[in-house]
Amino acid sequence: MARPREFDEAVALDAAMDCFWREGYEATSVRDLAARMGITGTSLYNAFGDKRSLFRQALQRYAERSTRERIARLESTLPPKQAIRAFLGEIVERSLDDRDRRGCLLVNSALEIAPHDPEVAAEVAGPSGRNRGIFSSGGDCSTDRWFRSA
């Protein structure tokens, strides 16, 4: 019988996400991840699989927490054009407030890993494709008038 986990998987996954976000995939070792997550290497492999699998889970977590939740909140409370403005405004504010200048984990991953790894490329493209929904619902954005109208 397997032993119950002695750590919170969500907290550990958040720590891994932060580690990848700060250091990048290539510069992050399994030892770095385990230390940041507060677990042993064996526990990391048992709970999350290998480094690549953990990275993909971290990308999914990032997309869920940083993008999907924001889109759902904005789409449910604002008309499309205002939702788009608020979406972009929140991204700008978060970027300006980020003293570490980490950028977007999805964009960072698209540049670092996706060109060499089709599965990670698909993982990165998924949230990007879903994000287009908020923009496509906003009306005709082919003119400057779209940005100035309410």
PDB file of C-alpha atoms in Angstrom:
ATOM      1  CA  MET A   1       0.000   0.000   0.000  1.00  0.00           C
ATOM      2  CA  ALA A   2       1.338   3.428  -0.942  1.00  0.00           C
ATOM      3  CA  ARG A   3       2.127   5.873   1.811  1.00  0.00           C
ATOM      4  CA  PRO A   4       0.035   9.015   1.914  1.00  0.00           C
ATOM      5  CA  ARG A   5       1.754  12.163   0.694  1.00  0.00           C
ATOM      6  CA  GLU A   6       3.272  14.253   3.440  1.00  0.00           C
ATOM      7  CA  PHE A   7       3.169  17.489   1.489  1.00  0.00           C
ATOM      8  CA  ASP A   8       0.573  19.657  -0.195  1.00  0.00           C
ATOM      9  CA  GLU A   9       0.831  18.982  -3.934  1.00  0.00           C
ATOM     10  CA  ALA A  10      -0.696  22.351  -4.855  1.00  0.00           C
ATOM     11  CA  VAL A  11       1.855  24.227  -2.733  1.00  0.00           C
ATOM     12  CA  ALA A  12       4.685  22.129  -4.178  1.00  0.00           C
ATOM     13  CA  LEU A  13       3.449  22.730  -7.732  1.00  0.00           C
ATOM     14  CA  ASP A  14       3.286  26.475  -7.072  1.00  0.00           C
ATOM     15  CA  ALA A  15       6.882  26.367  -5.845  1.00  0.00           C
ATOM     16  CA  ALA A  16       7.965  24.472  -8.969  1.00  0.00           C
ATOM     17  CA  MET A  17       6.109  26.950 -11.169  1.00  0.00           C
ATOM     18  CA  ASP A  18       7.908  29.816  -9.455  1.00  0.00           C
ATOM     19  CA  CYS A  19      11.269  28.075  -9.855  1.00  0.00           C
ATOM     20  CA  PHE A  20      10.747  27.519 -13.597  1.00  0.00           C
ATOM     21  CA  TRP A  21       9.438  31.065 -13.972  1.00  0.00           C
ATOM     22  CA  ARG A  22      12.474  32.612 -12.260  1.00  0.00           C
ATOM     23  CA  GLU A  23      15.195  30.380 -13.693  1.00  0.00           C
ATOM     24  CA  GLY A  24      13.798  28.962 -16.925  1.00  0.00           C
ATOM     25  CA  TYR A  25      13.472  25.297 -17.791  1.00  0.00           C
ATOM     26  CA  GLU A  26      17.047  24.569 -18.824  1.00  0.00           C
ATOM     27  CA  ALA A  27      18.655  26.362 -15.871  1.00  0.00           C
ATOM     28  CA  THR A  28      16.460  24.560 -13.324  1.00  0.00           C
ATOM     29  CA  SER A  29      17.723  21.219 -12.026  1.00  0.00           C
ATOM     30  CA  VAL A  30      15.655  18.536 -10.333  1.00  0.00           C
ATOM     31  CA  ARG A  31      17.709  19.239  -7.209  1.00  0.00           C
ATOM     32  CA  ASP A  32      16.719  22.942  -7.401  1.00  0.00           C
ATOM     33  CA  LEU A  33      13.079  21.974  -7.833  1.00  0.00           C
ATOM     34  CA  ALA A  34      13.049  19.526  -4.931  1.00  0.00           C
ATOM     35  CA  ALA A  35      14.720  22.072  -2.643  1.00  0.00           C
ATOM     36  CA  ARG A  36      12.316  24.862  -3.638  1.00  0.00           C
ATOM     37  CA  MET A  37       9.324  22.518  -3.308  1.00  0.00           C
ATOM     38  CA  GLY A  38      10.485  21.299   0.098  1.00  0.00           C
ATOM     39  CA  ILE A  39      10.405  17.626  -0.900  1.00  0.00           C
ATOM     40  CA  THR A  40      12.883  14.909  -1.791  1.00  0.00           C
ATOM     41  CA  GLY A  41      13.785  14.032  -5.356  1.00  0.00           C
ATOM     42  CA  THR A  42      12.038  10.695  -4.906  1.00  0.00           C
ATOM     43  CA  SER A  43       8.850  12.412  -3.767  1.00  0.00           C
ATOM     44  CA  LEU A  44       9.066  14.761  -6.730  1.00  0.00           C
ATOM     45  CA  TYR A  45       9.304  11.867  -9.189  1.00  0.00           C
ATOM     46  CA  ASN A  46       6.568   9.890  -7.437  1.00  0.00           C
ATOM     47  CA  ALA A  47       4.128  12.791  -7.340  1.00  0.00           C
ATOM     48  CA  PHE A  48       4.875  14.649 -10.568  1.00  0.00           C
ATOM     49  CA  GLY A  49       6.966  12.407 -12.814  1.00  0.00           C
ATOM     50  CA  ASP A  50      10.149  13.678 -14.395  1.00  0.00           C
ATOM     51  CA  LYS A  51      11.268  17.310 -14.770  1.00  0.00           C
ATOM     52  CA  ARG A  52       9.550  17.701 -18.129  1.00  0.00           C
ATOM     53  CA  SER A  53       6.268  16.358 -16.798  1.00  0.00           C
ATOM     54  CA  LEU A  54       6.481  18.689 -13.806  1.00  0.00           C
ATOM     55  CA  PHE A  55       7.216  21.590 -16.151  1.00  0.00           C
ATOM     56  CA  ARG A  56       4.115  20.831 -18.229  1.00  0.00           C
ATOM     57  CA  GLN A  57       2.017  20.670 -15.051  1.00  0.00           C
ATOM     58  CA  ALA A  58       3.489  23.990 -13.943  1.00  0.00           C
ATOM     59  CA  LEU A  59       2.569  25.540 -17.299  1.00  0.00           C
ATOM     60  CA  GLN A  60      -0.998  24.294 -16.936  1.00  0.00           C
ATOM     61  CA  ARG A  61      -1.180  25.684 -13.398  1.00  0.00           C
ATOM     62  CA  TYR A  62       0.178  29.036 -14.555  1.00  0.00           C
ATOM     63  CA  ALA A  63      -2.318  29.240 -17.414  1.00  0.00           C
ATOM     64  CA  GLU A  64      -5.190  28.380 -15.088  1.00  0.00           C
ATOM     65  CA  ARG A  65      -4.238  30.850 -12.388  1.00  0.00           C
ATOM     66  CA  SER A  66      -2.968  33.766 -14.429  1.00  0.00           C
ATOM     67  CA  THR A  67      -5.091  33.678 -17.528  1.00  0.00           C
ATOM     68  CA  ARG A  68      -8.199  31.510 -17.406  1.00  0.00           C
ATOM     69  CA  GLU A  69      -9.378  32.826 -14.042  1.00  0.00           C
ATOM     70  CA  ARG A  70      -8.867  36.426 -15.192  1.00  0.00           C
ATOM     71  CA  ILE A  71     -10.715  35.877 -18.465  1.00  0.00           C
ATOM     72  CA  ALA A  72     -13.622  34.155 -16.735  1.00  0.00           C
ATOM     73  CA  ARG A  73     -13.889  36.975 -14.199  1.00  0.00           C
ATOM     74  CA  LEU A  74     -13.723  39.733 -16.809  1.00  0.00           C
ATOM     75  CA  GLU A  75     -16.053  38.081 -19.311  1.00  0.00           C
ATOM     76  CA  SER A  76     -18.669  37.549 -16.630  1.00  0.00           C
ATOM     77  CA  THR A  77     -18.603  41.151 -15.386  1.00  0.00           C
ATOM     78  CA  LEU A  78     -17.777  43.399 -18.345  1.00  0.00           C
ATOM     79  CA  PRO A  79     -18.855  43.949 -21.942  1.00  0.00           C
ATOM     80  CA  PRO A  80     -16.308  42.506 -24.414  1.00  0.00           C
ATOM     81  CA  LYS A  81     -14.427  45.708 -25.242  1.00  0.00           C
ATOM     82  CA  GLN A  82     -14.096  46.689 -21.591  1.00  0.00           C
ATOM     83  CA  ALA A  83     -13.045  43.136 -20.733  1.00  0.00           C
ATOM     84  CA  ILE A  84     -10.256  43.319 -23.313  1.00  0.00           C
ATOM     85  CA  ARG A  85      -9.066  46.655 -21.950  1.00  0.00           C
ATOM     86  CA  ALA A  86      -9.160  45.353 -18.386  1.00  0.00           C
ATOM     87  CA  PHE A  87      -7.362  42.136 -19.410  1.00  0.00           C
ATOM     88  CA  LEU A  88      -4.515  44.046 -21.039  1.00  0.00           C
ATOM     89  CA  GLY A  89      -4.466  46.632 -18.246  1.00  0.00           C
ATOM     90  CA  GLU A  90      -4.048  43.934 -15.621  1.00  0.00           C
ATOM     91  CA  ILE A  91      -1.167  42.409 -17.572  1.00  0.00           C
ATOM     92  CA  VAL A  92       0.562  45.790 -17.800  1.00  0.00           C
ATOM     93  CA  GLU A  93       0.010  46.484 -14.093  1.00  0.00           C
ATOM     94  CA  ARG A  94       1.313  43.058 -13.087  1.00  0.00           C
ATOM     95  CA  SER A  95       4.367  43.536 -15.294  1.00  0.00           C
ATOM     96  CA  LEU A  96       5.105  46.969 -13.858  1.00  0.00           C
ATOM     97  CA  ASP A  97       4.696  45.695 -10.298  1.00  0.00           C
ATOM     98  CA  ASP A  98       6.983  42.687 -10.868  1.00  0.00           C
ATOM     99  CA  ARG A  99      10.316  43.806  -9.421  1.00  0.00           C
ATOM    100  CA  ASP A 100      11.972  40.591 -10.641  1.00  0.00           C
ATOM    101  CA  ARG A 101      10.882  41.254 -14.243  1.00  0.00           C
ATOM    102  CA  ARG A 102       9.973  37.617 -14.799  1.00  0.00           C
ATOM    103  CA  GLY A 103       7.628  38.311 -17.702  1.00  0.00           C
ATOM    104  CA  CYS A 104       5.044  35.738 -18.715  1.00  0.00           C
ATOM    105  CA  LEU A 105       5.886  32.090 -18.087  1.00  0.00           C
ATOM    106  CA  LEU A 106       4.029  31.042 -21.251  1.00  0.00           C
ATOM    107  CA  VAL A 107       5.930  33.519 -23.424  1.00  0.00           C
ATOM    108  CA  ASN A 108       9.235  32.659 -21.759  1.00  0.00           C
ATOM    109  CA  SER A 109       8.545  28.968 -22.373  1.00  0.00           C
ATOM    110  CA  ALA A 110       7.502  29.592 -25.969  1.00  0.00           C
ATOM    111  CA  LEU A 111      10.884  31.188 -26.583  1.00  0.00           C
ATOM    112  CA  GLU A 112      13.038  28.771 -24.593  1.00  0.00           C
ATOM    113  CA  ILE A 113      11.495  25.318 -24.983  1.00  0.00           C
ATOM    114  CA  ALA A 114       8.670  25.270 -27.520  1.00  0.00           C
ATOM    115  CA  PRO A 115      10.855  25.512 -30.640  1.00  0.00           C
ATOM    116  CA  HIS A 116      12.548  22.240 -29.646  1.00  0.00           C
ATOM    117  CA  ASP A 117       9.673  20.355 -28.003  1.00  0.00           C
ATOM    118  CA  PRO A 118       6.369  19.862 -29.865  1.00  0.00           C
ATOM    119  CA  GLU A 119       4.470  18.777 -26.739  1.00  0.00           C
ATOM    120  CA  VAL A 120       5.530  21.853 -24.792  1.00  0.00           C
ATOM    121  CA  ALA A 121       4.749  23.963 -27.876  1.00  0.00           C
ATOM    122  CA  ALA A 122       1.203  22.560 -27.819  1.00  0.00           C
ATOM    123  CA  GLU A 123       0.981  23.212 -24.078  1.00  0.00           C
ATOM    124  CA  VAL A 124       1.988  26.838 -24.619  1.00  0.00           C
ATOM    125  CA  ALA A 125      -0.254  27.293 -27.674  1.00  0.00           C
ATOM    126  CA  GLY A 126      -3.349  25.962 -25.885  1.00  0.00           C
ATOM    127  CA  PRO A 127      -3.805  28.885 -23.493  1.00  0.00           C
ATOM    128  CA  SER A 128      -2.851  31.339 -26.238  1.00  0.00           C
ATOM    129  CA  GLY A 129      -5.592  29.971 -28.456  1.00  0.00           C
ATOM    130  CA  ARG A 130      -8.147  30.150 -25.655  1.00  0.00           C
ATOM    131  CA  ASN A 131      -7.090  33.741 -24.950  1.00  0.00           C
ATOM    132  CA  ARG A 132      -8.005  34.681 -28.511  1.00  0.00           C
ATOM    133  CA  GLY A 133     -11.634  34.054 -27.587  1.00  0.00           C
ATOM    134  CA  ILE A 134     -11.764  37.160 -25.440  1.00  0.00           C
ATOM    135  CA  PHE A 135     -10.394  39.231 -28.300  1.00  0.00           C
ATOM    136  CA  SER A 136     -12.528  37.722 -31.040  1.00  0.00           C
ATOM    137  CA  SER A 137     -15.679  38.488 -29.070  1.00  0.00           C
ATOM    138  CA  GLY A 138     -14.822  42.173 -28.854  1.00  0.00           C
ATOM    139  CA  GLY A 139     -16.048  43.250 -32.237  1.00  0.00           C
ATOM    140  CA  ASP A 140     -14.210  44.761 -35.156  1.00  0.00           C
ATOM    141  CA  CYS A 141     -10.764  45.723 -33.913  1.00  0.00           C
ATOM    142  CA  SER A 142      -9.415  46.594 -37.348  1.00  0.00           C
ATOM    143  CA  THR A 143      -9.806  50.330 -36.780  1.00  0.00           C
ATOM    144  CA  ASP A 144      -8.465  52.779 -34.215  1.00  0.00           C
ATOM    145  CA  ARG A 145     -12.085  53.560 -33.317  1.00  0.00           C
ATOM    146  CA  TRP A 146     -12.327  50.170 -31.584  1.00  0.00           C
ATOM    147  CA  PHE A 147      -9.722  51.164 -29.001  1.00  0.00           C
ATOM    148  CA  ARG A 148     -11.347  54.521 -28.285  1.00  0.00           C
ATOM    149  CA  SER A 149     -14.954  53.368 -28.036  1.00  0.00           C
ATOM    150  CA  ALA A 150     -16.521  52.309 -24.736  1.00  0.00           C
TER     151      ALA A 150
END
